[in-house]
Amino acid sequence: MSVLVYSESENGKLKKSSFETASYGKALSEKLETNLICVSFNCSDSKLLVKYGADKIINIDNANLKEFNSKKHSHALSQIIEKEDVSLVILSSSADAKYLGGYLAGITDSAYVSNVVQLPESINPFIVRRSCFTNKAFSSTEIIGDLKIISISSNSFGLKENNGDGTLETINIKEIETSFKVSNIEKQSGKVTIADADIVVSAGRGLKGPENWHMIEELAEVLGAATACSKPVSDMGWRPHSEHVGQTGKPVSSNLYIAIGISGAIQHLAGINSSKIKVVINNDPDAPFFKAADYGIVGDAFEVIPKLISKLRARL
Ligand SMILES: Cc1cc2nc3c(=O)[nH]c(=O)nc-3n(C[C@H](O)[C@H](O)[C@H](O)COP(=O)(O)OP(=O)(O)OC[C@H]3O[C@@H](n4cnc5c(N)ncnc54)[C@H](O)[C@@H]3O)c2cc1C
Protein backbone atom coordinates (compact mmCIF):
# COMPACT_ATOMS: atom_id res chain seq x y z
CA MET A 1 0.00 0.00 0.00
CA SER A 2 1.43 3.41 -0.96
CA VAL A 3 0.41 7.03 -1.14
CA LEU A 4 0.82 8.57 -4.59
CA VAL A 5 1.12 12.28 -5.29
CA TYR A 6 0.61 13.60 -8.81
CA SER A 7 3.36 16.26 -9.04
CA GLU A 8 2.41 18.86 -11.63
CA SER A 9 4.98 20.69 -13.71
CA GLU A 10 5.06 23.41 -16.33
CA ASN A 11 7.69 23.69 -19.06
CA GLY A 12 9.55 20.78 -17.46
CA LYS A 13 9.79 22.35 -14.00
CA LEU A 14 7.76 21.47 -10.91
CA LYS A 15 4.97 23.85 -9.93
CA LYS A 16 5.00 25.25 -6.39
CA SER A 17 1.81 23.33 -5.66
CA SER A 18 3.80 20.09 -6.13
CA PHE A 19 5.86 20.88 -3.03
CA GLU A 20 2.69 21.42 -1.00
CA THR A 21 1.08 18.18 -2.21
CA ALA A 22 4.33 16.30 -1.47
CA SER A 23 4.47 17.86 2.03
CA TYR A 24 0.88 16.77 2.64
CA GLY A 25 1.54 13.34 1.14
CA LYS A 26 4.53 12.80 3.43
CA ALA A 27 2.56 13.71 6.57
CA LEU A 28 -0.25 11.40 5.51
CA SER A 29 2.01 8.52 4.50
CA GLU A 30 3.63 8.71 7.96
CA LYS A 31 0.19 8.49 9.59
CA LEU A 32 -0.60 5.49 7.40
CA GLU A 33 2.87 4.01 7.97
CA THR A 34 3.48 3.62 4.27
CA ASN A 35 5.75 5.13 1.63
CA LEU A 36 5.24 8.20 -0.55
CA ILE A 37 5.58 8.00 -4.32
CA CYS A 38 5.57 11.24 -6.34
CA VAL A 39 4.80 10.95 -10.05
CA SER A 40 5.76 13.65 -12.54
CA PHE A 41 5.57 13.88 -16.32
CA ASN A 42 8.52 15.00 -18.46
CA CYS A 43 9.96 16.95 -15.56
CA SER A 44 13.66 17.85 -15.27
CA ASP A 45 13.76 18.80 -11.58
CA SER A 46 11.53 16.16 -9.99
CA LYS A 47 14.43 15.10 -7.72
CA LEU A 48 13.64 18.25 -5.67
CA LEU A 49 10.65 16.37 -4.24
CA VAL A 50 13.04 14.39 -2.02
CA LYS A 51 13.35 17.57 0.07
CA TYR A 52 9.64 17.33 0.86
CA GLY A 53 9.72 13.67 1.82
CA ALA A 54 9.25 11.65 -1.38
CA ASP A 55 10.47 8.08 -0.82
CA LYS A 56 10.33 7.36 -4.53
CA ILE A 57 9.93 9.65 -7.52
CA ILE A 58 8.73 8.29 -10.82
CA ASN A 59 9.21 10.63 -13.75
CA ILE A 60 7.31 9.54 -16.84
CA ASP A 61 9.36 10.53 -19.85
CA ASN A 62 7.01 10.42 -22.82
CA ALA A 63 6.80 13.05 -25.55
CA ASN A 64 3.08 12.30 -26.04
CA LEU A 65 2.39 13.39 -22.47
CA LYS A 66 4.05 16.81 -22.68
CA GLU A 67 0.78 18.76 -22.88
CA PHE A 68 -1.73 17.97 -20.14
CA ASN A 69 -4.57 15.73 -21.25
CA SER A 70 -6.83 14.50 -18.44
CA LYS A 71 -7.53 11.17 -20.17
CA LYS A 72 -3.97 10.34 -21.16
CA HIS A 73 -2.52 11.43 -17.82
CA SER A 74 -5.20 9.49 -15.93
CA HIS A 75 -4.47 6.31 -17.90
CA ALA A 76 -0.73 6.74 -17.28
CA LEU A 77 -1.30 7.25 -13.54
CA SER A 78 -3.67 4.30 -13.37
CA GLN A 79 -0.86 2.04 -14.64
CA ILE A 80 1.36 3.21 -11.79
CA ILE A 81 -1.45 2.95 -9.24
CA GLU A 82 -1.85 -0.69 -10.15
CA LYS A 83 1.87 -1.50 -10.29
CA GLU A 84 2.73 0.21 -7.01
CA ASP A 85 -0.35 -0.97 -5.09
CA VAL A 86 -1.49 2.58 -4.31
CA SER A 87 -4.37 3.12 -1.88
CA LEU A 88 -4.49 6.92 -1.83
CA VAL A 89 -3.87 9.53 -4.54
CA ILE A 90 -3.24 13.19 -3.73
CA LEU A 91 -3.80 15.98 -6.24
CA SER A 92 -3.49 19.76 -6.12
CA SER A 93 -6.51 22.00 -6.62
CA SER A 94 -5.45 23.22 -10.08
CA ALA A 95 -7.97 23.16 -12.90
CA ASP A 96 -5.98 20.33 -14.57
CA ALA A 97 -6.00 18.25 -11.38
CA LYS A 98 -9.75 18.73 -11.02
CA TYR A 99 -10.38 17.33 -14.50
CA LEU A 100 -7.94 14.54 -13.84
CA GLY A 101 -9.48 13.65 -10.45
CA GLY A 102 -12.91 12.97 -11.92
CA TYR A 103 -11.62 10.96 -14.85
CA LEU A 104 -9.12 8.97 -12.81
CA ALA A 105 -11.86 8.12 -10.29
CA GLY A 106 -14.01 6.90 -13.18
CA ILE A 107 -11.45 4.58 -14.74
CA THR A 108 -10.15 3.21 -11.42
CA ASP A 109 -13.61 2.88 -9.87
CA SER A 110 -12.52 4.92 -6.85
CA ALA A 111 -13.86 7.80 -4.75
CA TYR A 112 -12.74 11.39 -5.39
CA VAL A 113 -13.12 14.22 -2.88
CA SER A 114 -11.92 17.73 -3.71
CA ASN A 115 -11.01 20.85 -1.67
CA VAL A 116 -9.55 18.99 1.31
CA VAL A 117 -8.14 21.54 3.77
CA GLN A 118 -6.22 19.51 6.34
CA LEU A 119 -4.94 16.04 7.22
CA PRO A 120 -7.77 13.49 7.66
CA GLU A 121 -9.80 13.78 10.84
CA SER A 122 -9.78 10.02 11.08
CA ILE A 123 -8.03 7.23 9.19
CA ASN A 124 -10.42 4.39 9.90
CA PRO A 125 -13.05 5.34 8.85
CA PHE A 126 -11.30 7.71 6.43
CA ILE A 127 -12.83 11.14 7.07
CA VAL A 128 -11.56 14.37 5.53
CA ARG A 129 -12.49 17.98 6.15
CA ARG A 130 -13.24 19.85 2.94
CA SER A 131 -14.46 23.31 2.07
CA CYS A 132 -17.77 23.54 0.24
CA PHE A 133 -20.35 26.08 -0.97
CA THR A 134 -17.54 28.18 -2.53
CA ASN A 135 -15.55 28.11 0.71
CA LYS A 136 -18.38 29.40 2.89
CA ALA A 137 -18.69 26.16 4.87
CA PHE A 138 -16.79 22.99 5.74
CA SER A 139 -17.97 19.43 5.67
CA SER A 140 -16.57 16.23 7.13
CA THR A 141 -16.72 13.60 4.41
CA GLU A 142 -16.13 9.90 4.78
CA ILE A 143 -14.41 8.29 1.80
CA ILE A 144 -15.00 4.61 1.26
CA GLY A 145 -13.43 2.16 -1.16
CA ASP A 146 -9.99 0.62 -1.60
CA LEU A 147 -8.62 3.49 -3.68
CA LYS A 148 -9.26 7.07 -2.56
CA ILE A 149 -8.42 10.26 -4.45
CA ILE A 150 -8.29 13.65 -2.74
CA SER A 151 -7.32 17.11 -3.93
CA ILE A 152 -5.84 19.63 -1.53
CA SER A 153 -6.91 23.28 -1.41
CA SER A 154 -3.88 25.42 -2.26
CA ASN A 155 -2.06 27.04 0.66
CA SER A 156 -4.12 25.05 3.15
CA PHE A 157 -1.24 22.83 4.33
CA GLY A 158 1.87 24.78 3.32
CA LEU A 159 5.36 23.54 2.57
CA LYS A 160 7.08 21.25 5.07
CA GLU A 161 10.63 20.19 4.37
CA ASN A 162 11.29 16.59 5.26
CA ASN A 163 14.61 15.52 3.84
CA GLY A 164 14.75 11.87 2.98
CA ASP A 165 16.82 9.68 0.72
CA GLY A 166 14.21 9.14 -1.98
CA THR A 167 15.13 7.59 -5.29
CA LEU A 168 14.39 8.83 -8.80
CA GLU A 169 13.22 6.43 -11.48
CA THR A 170 12.63 7.56 -15.05
CA ILE A 171 10.25 5.38 -17.02
CA ASN A 172 8.38 5.42 -20.28
CA ILE A 173 4.86 4.16 -20.32
CA LYS A 174 2.64 2.07 -22.54
CA GLU A 175 1.20 4.14 -25.40
CA ILE A 176 -2.17 5.54 -24.40
CA GLU A 177 -4.96 5.94 -26.92
CA THR A 178 -7.68 8.52 -26.37
CA SER A 179 -10.55 9.53 -28.56
CA PHE A 180 -10.16 13.28 -28.21
CA LYS A 181 -7.54 15.76 -29.33
CA VAL A 182 -6.51 19.05 -27.70
CA SER A 183 -7.14 21.71 -30.35
CA ASN A 184 -5.93 24.80 -28.55
CA ILE A 185 -4.02 25.57 -25.38
CA GLU A 186 -4.21 29.09 -23.98
CA LYS A 187 -1.29 29.86 -21.72
CA GLN A 188 -1.43 32.42 -18.95
CA SER A 189 0.55 35.48 -20.00
CA GLY A 190 1.87 36.66 -16.61
CA LYS A 191 5.17 35.49 -15.15
CA VAL A 192 3.58 34.04 -12.00
CA THR A 193 0.59 31.73 -12.40
CA ILE A 194 -2.58 32.44 -10.42
CA ALA A 195 -2.52 28.98 -8.84
CA ASP A 196 1.06 29.34 -7.59
CA ALA A 197 0.90 32.99 -6.57
CA ASP A 198 1.23 34.25 -3.01
CA ILE A 199 -0.04 37.62 -4.21
CA VAL A 200 -2.63 38.27 -6.92
CA VAL A 201 -3.33 41.70 -8.40
CA SER A 202 -6.74 41.62 -10.03
CA ALA A 203 -8.65 44.30 -11.91
CA GLY A 204 -12.12 44.82 -13.28
CA ARG A 205 -14.21 46.97 -15.55
CA GLY A 206 -13.27 50.02 -13.47
CA LEU A 207 -9.98 50.07 -15.40
CA LYS A 208 -11.97 51.28 -18.47
CA GLY A 209 -9.95 49.47 -21.13
CA PRO A 210 -7.07 47.10 -21.90
CA GLU A 211 -4.75 50.03 -22.61
CA ASN A 212 -4.70 50.78 -18.87
CA TRP A 213 -3.47 47.36 -17.78
CA HIS A 214 0.16 48.49 -17.79
CA MET A 215 -0.53 49.85 -14.26
CA ILE A 216 -1.78 46.46 -13.11
CA GLU A 217 1.16 44.65 -14.68
CA GLU A 218 3.61 47.10 -13.13
CA LEU A 219 2.05 46.71 -9.68
CA ALA A 220 2.15 42.92 -10.08
CA GLU A 221 5.78 43.05 -11.16
CA VAL A 222 6.81 45.14 -8.12
CA LEU A 223 5.06 42.69 -5.80
CA GLY A 224 6.10 39.51 -7.64
CA ALA A 225 2.39 38.83 -8.10
CA ALA A 226 0.18 37.15 -10.68
CA THR A 227 -2.36 39.22 -12.60
CA ALA A 228 -6.05 38.32 -12.68
CA CYS A 229 -9.33 39.92 -13.73
CA SER A 230 -13.12 39.83 -13.45
CA LYS A 231 -15.26 37.91 -15.93
CA PRO A 232 -16.48 40.84 -18.07
CA VAL A 233 -12.87 41.90 -18.57
CA SER A 234 -11.92 38.55 -20.10
CA ASP A 235 -15.28 38.30 -21.95
CA MET A 236 -14.50 41.62 -23.65
CA GLY A 237 -11.06 40.34 -24.60
CA TRP A 238 -9.21 42.90 -22.51
CA ARG A 239 -7.36 40.05 -20.78
CA PRO A 240 -6.92 36.31 -21.52
CA HIS A 241 -9.53 33.90 -20.16
CA SER A 242 -6.82 32.22 -18.11
CA GLU A 243 -6.93 35.28 -15.82
CA HIS A 244 -10.68 35.18 -15.17
CA VAL A 245 -11.32 34.63 -11.47
CA GLY A 246 -14.57 33.62 -9.81
CA GLN A 247 -17.34 31.07 -9.73
CA THR A 248 -17.01 30.36 -13.44
CA GLY A 249 -13.28 31.08 -13.58
CA LYS A 250 -10.21 30.19 -11.55
CA PRO A 251 -10.28 29.91 -7.77
CA VAL A 252 -7.65 31.97 -5.94
CA SER A 253 -6.19 30.96 -2.58
CA SER A 254 -3.40 33.52 -2.38
CA ASN A 255 -2.15 35.09 0.83
CA LEU A 256 -2.93 38.56 -0.55
CA TYR A 257 -5.60 39.45 -3.14
CA ILE A 258 -5.71 43.04 -4.38
CA ALA A 259 -8.94 43.90 -6.23
CA ILE A 260 -8.91 47.10 -8.27
CA GLY A 261 -12.04 48.50 -9.90
CA ILE A 262 -14.01 45.30 -9.23
CA SER A 263 -17.49 45.71 -7.77
CA GLY A 264 -17.47 42.48 -5.73
CA ALA A 265 -20.36 40.58 -7.29
CA ILE A 266 -21.18 37.32 -5.52
CA GLN A 267 -19.90 35.28 -8.47
CA HIS A 268 -16.51 37.01 -8.26
CA LEU A 269 -16.28 36.63 -4.49
CA ALA A 270 -17.04 32.92 -4.83
CA GLY A 271 -13.62 32.44 -6.42
CA ILE A 272 -11.56 34.38 -3.91
CA ASN A 273 -13.17 33.46 -0.58
CA SER A 274 -10.24 31.34 0.44
CA SER A 275 -7.67 34.09 -0.18
CA LYS A 276 -6.32 35.23 3.16
CA ILE A 277 -6.05 39.04 3.03
CA LYS A 278 -8.21 41.03 0.63
CA VAL A 279 -7.43 44.62 -0.29
CA VAL A 280 -10.03 46.54 -2.29
CA ILE A 281 -9.44 49.73 -4.28
CA ASN A 282 -12.64 51.27 -5.64
CA ASN A 283 -13.91 54.81 -6.14
CA ASP A 284 -17.41 53.90 -4.94
CA PRO A 285 -17.54 53.71 -1.12
CA ASP A 286 -20.69 51.57 -1.42
CA ALA A 287 -19.09 48.93 -3.68
CA PRO A 288 -20.11 45.52 -2.23
CA PHE A 289 -16.49 44.32 -2.30
CA PHE A 290 -15.67 46.53 0.72
CA LYS A 291 -17.84 44.24 2.88
CA ALA A 292 -15.53 41.33 2.11
CA ALA A 293 -12.32 43.37 2.40
CA ASP A 294 -9.71 43.33 5.15
CA TYR A 295 -8.34 46.68 3.93
CA GLY A 296 -10.01 49.16 1.59
CA ILE A 297 -8.98 52.29 -0.25
CA VAL A 298 -11.79 54.51 -1.54
CA GLY A 299 -10.24 56.29 -4.46
CA ASP A 300 -9.70 56.53 -8.19
CA ALA A 301 -7.52 53.64 -9.36
CA PHE A 302 -5.79 55.97 -11.83
CA GLU A 303 -4.54 58.08 -8.91
CA VAL A 304 -4.05 55.39 -6.27
CA ILE A 305 -2.15 52.76 -8.31
CA PRO A 306 0.72 54.98 -9.55
CA LYS A 307 1.22 56.25 -5.98
CA LEU A 308 1.14 52.71 -4.62
CA ILE A 309 3.70 51.58 -7.20
CA SER A 310 6.11 54.39 -6.39
CA LYS A 311 5.78 53.83 -2.60
CA LEU A 312 6.34 50.09 -3.04
CA ARG A 313 9.31 50.62 -5.36
CA ALA A 314 10.88 52.85 -2.71
CA ARG A 315 10.41 50.19 -0.01
CA LEU A 316 10.97 46.86 -1.77
C1 LIG B 1 -23.79 32.77 -13.90
C2 LIG B 1 -22.82 33.90 -13.71
C3 LIG B 1 -21.50 33.59 -13.46
C4 LIG B 1 -20.56 34.62 -13.28
N1 LIG B 1 -19.27 34.30 -12.99
C5 LIG B 1 -18.38 35.30 -12.74
C6 LIG B 1 -17.03 35.01 -12.37
O1 LIG B 1 -16.62 33.84 -12.31
N2 LIG B 1 -16.21 36.05 -12.13
C7 LIG B 1 -16.60 37.36 -12.19
O2 LIG B 1 -15.78 38.25 -11.96
N3 LIG B 1 -17.86 37.65 -12.53
C8 LIG B 1 -18.76 36.68 -12.82
N4 LIG B 1 -20.03 36.99 -13.19
C9 LIG B 1 -20.35 38.42 -13.42
C10 LIG B 1 -20.63 39.19 -12.15
O3 LIG B 1 -22.00 39.04 -11.79
C11 LIG B 1 -20.32 40.69 -12.33
O4 LIG B 1 -21.09 41.19 -13.40
C12 LIG B 1 -18.84 40.97 -12.60
O5 LIG B 1 -18.04 40.37 -11.61
C13 LIG B 1 -18.60 42.46 -12.59
O6 LIG B 1 -17.31 42.73 -13.02
P1 LIG B 1 -16.56 44.06 -12.56
O7 LIG B 1 -16.61 44.16 -11.09
O8 LIG B 1 -15.23 44.08 -13.23
O9 LIG B 1 -17.43 45.21 -13.27
P2 LIG B 1 -18.49 46.22 -12.70
O10 LIG B 1 -19.60 45.52 -12.01
O11 LIG B 1 -18.82 47.11 -13.82
O12 LIG B 1 -17.71 47.01 -11.58
C14 LIG B 1 -16.69 47.94 -11.83
C15 LIG B 1 -16.25 48.53 -10.51
O13 LIG B 1 -15.19 49.43 -10.75
C16 LIG B 1 -15.38 50.57 -9.94
N5 LIG B 1 -14.69 51.69 -10.61
C17 LIG B 1 -15.07 52.38 -11.73
N6 LIG B 1 -14.16 53.30 -12.04
C18 LIG B 1 -13.17 53.20 -11.12
C19 LIG B 1 -11.97 53.90 -10.89
N7 LIG B 1 -11.57 54.89 -11.72
N8 LIG B 1 -11.20 53.58 -9.83
C20 LIG B 1 -11.61 52.59 -8.98
N9 LIG B 1 -12.74 51.89 -9.14
C21 LIG B 1 -13.51 52.18 -10.19
C22 LIG B 1 -16.89 50.77 -9.86
O14 LIG B 1 -17.23 51.51 -8.70
C23 LIG B 1 -17.37 49.33 -9.80
O15 LIG B 1 -17.48 48.90 -8.45
C24 LIG B 1 -20.98 35.99 -13.37
C25 LIG B 1 -22.32 36.27 -13.62
C26 LIG B 1 -23.23 35.25 -13.79
C27 LIG B 1 -24.67 35.59 -14.05
XYZ file of C-alpha atoms in Angstrom, residues 42-200:
159
model
C 8.520 15.003 -18.461
C 9.957 16.945 -15.561
C 13.661 17.847 -15.273
C 13.764 18.800 -11.584
C 11.530 16.157 -9.985
C 14.430 15.102 -7.715
C 13.635 18.252 -5.668
C 10.655 16.368 -4.236
C 13.039 14.391 -2.017
C 13.352 17.566 0.070
C 9.641 17.327 0.860
C 9.721 13.671 1.822
C 9.250 11.648 -1.379
C 10.469 8.084 -0.822
C 10.326 7.357 -4.532
C 9.928 9.655 -7.519
C 8.727 8.288 -10.823
C 9.214 10.631 -13.752
C 7.312 9.539 -16.840
C 9.356 10.530 -19.852
C 7.014 10.421 -22.825
C 6.799 13.053 -25.546
C 3.082 12.304 -26.041
C 2.388 13.391 -22.474
C 4.045 16.809 -22.684
C 0.780 18.757 -22.876
C -1.730 17.973 -20.143
C -4.572 15.728 -21.249
C -6.830 14.498 -18.440
C -7.534 11.172 -20.171
C -3.967 10.337 -21.163
C -2.518 11.433 -17.821
C -5.199 9.487 -15.935
C -4.466 6.314 -17.905
C -0.732 6.738 -17.282
C -1.296 7.254 -13.542
C -3.669 4.297 -13.368
C -0.860 2.035 -14.643
C 1.362 3.205 -11.790
C -1.455 2.954 -9.236
C -1.848 -0.689 -10.151
C 1.866 -1.496 -10.292
C 2.734 0.206 -7.009
C -0.349 -0.972 -5.086
C -1.494 2.577 -4.315
C -4.373 3.122 -1.877
C -4.485 6.919 -1.829
C -3.871 9.529 -4.541
C -3.239 13.189 -3.730
C -3.799 15.982 -6.236
C -3.488 19.758 -6.124
C -6.515 21.996 -6.624
C -5.453 23.224 -10.077
C -7.973 23.163 -12.904
C -5.983 20.326 -14.567
C -5.997 18.254 -11.382
C -9.746 18.727 -11.018
C -10.383 17.329 -14.499
C -7.937 14.536 -13.843
C -9.479 13.646 -10.453
C -12.906 12.969 -11.915
C -11.623 10.959 -14.850
C -9.124 8.969 -12.810
C -11.855 8.119 -10.287
C -14.014 6.895 -13.178
C -11.446 4.577 -14.737
C -10.151 3.207 -11.423
C -13.610 2.884 -9.865
C -12.518 4.919 -6.852
C -13.855 7.800 -4.748
C -12.737 11.387 -5.394
C -13.121 14.216 -2.881
C -11.919 17.732 -3.706
C -11.007 20.853 -1.671
C -9.548 18.994 1.305
C -8.135 21.542 3.773
C -6.216 19.506 6.343
C -4.945 16.039 7.224
C -7.767 13.493 7.659
C -9.798 13.782 10.843
C -9.777 10.015 11.085
C -8.028 7.230 9.190
C -10.415 4.392 9.900
C -13.052 5.341 8.847
C -11.297 7.711 6.429
C -12.835 11.143 7.073
C -11.559 14.372 5.533
C -12.493 17.984 6.151
C -13.236 19.847 2.941
C -14.460 23.306 2.070
C -17.769 23.540 0.245
C -20.349 26.082 -0.973
C -17.539 28.177 -2.528
C -15.547 28.109 0.712
C -18.379 29.403 2.886
C -18.690 26.162 4.866
C -16.791 22.994 5.743
C -17.972 19.427 5.669
C -16.566 16.234 7.134
C -16.725 13.604 4.410
C -16.135 9.896 4.783
C -14.412 8.287 1.804
C -14.999 4.613 1.257
C -13.425 2.157 -1.164
C -9.988 0.615 -1.604
C -8.622 3.488 -3.677
C -9.259 7.066 -2.560
C -8.418 10.265 -4.455
C -8.292 13.654 -2.740
C -7.316 17.107 -3.932
C -5.836 19.635 -1.533
C -6.915 23.284 -1.413
C -3.882 25.418 -2.256
C -2.056 27.042 0.660
C -4.119 25.047 3.152
C -1.241 22.831 4.326
C 1.867 24.783 3.323
C 5.362 23.537 2.574
C 7.079 21.254 5.072
C 10.634 20.186 4.368
C 11.292 16.592 5.260
C 14.610 15.523 3.844
C 14.747 11.871 2.983
C 16.820 9.675 0.720
C 14.206 9.142 -1.982
C 15.128 7.590 -5.293
C 14.386 8.835 -8.796
C 13.219 6.432 -11.479
C 12.629 7.555 -15.046
C 10.255 5.384 -17.015
C 8.384 5.418 -20.282
C 4.862 4.157 -20.318
C 2.642 2.075 -22.544
C 1.198 4.139 -25.399
C -2.171 5.543 -24.402
C -4.957 5.942 -26.923
C -7.678 8.522 -26.370
C -10.547 9.531 -28.557
C -10.163 13.283 -28.214
C -7.539 15.756 -29.331
C -6.507 19.049 -27.704
C -7.145 21.708 -30.349
C -5.934 24.803 -28.555
C -4.019 25.567 -25.381
C -4.208 29.087 -23.981
C -1.288 29.863 -21.719
C -1.427 32.416 -18.954
C 0.553 35.476 -19.997
C 1.875 36.662 -16.609
C 5.174 35.494 -15.154
C 3.579 34.035 -12.003
C 0.586 31.733 -12.404
C -2.581 32.435 -10.423
C -2.515 28.976 -8.837
C 1.059 29.344 -7.587
C 0.899 32.990 -6.567
C 1.227 34.251 -3.008
C -0.041 37.617 -4.207
C -2.633 38.270 -6.924
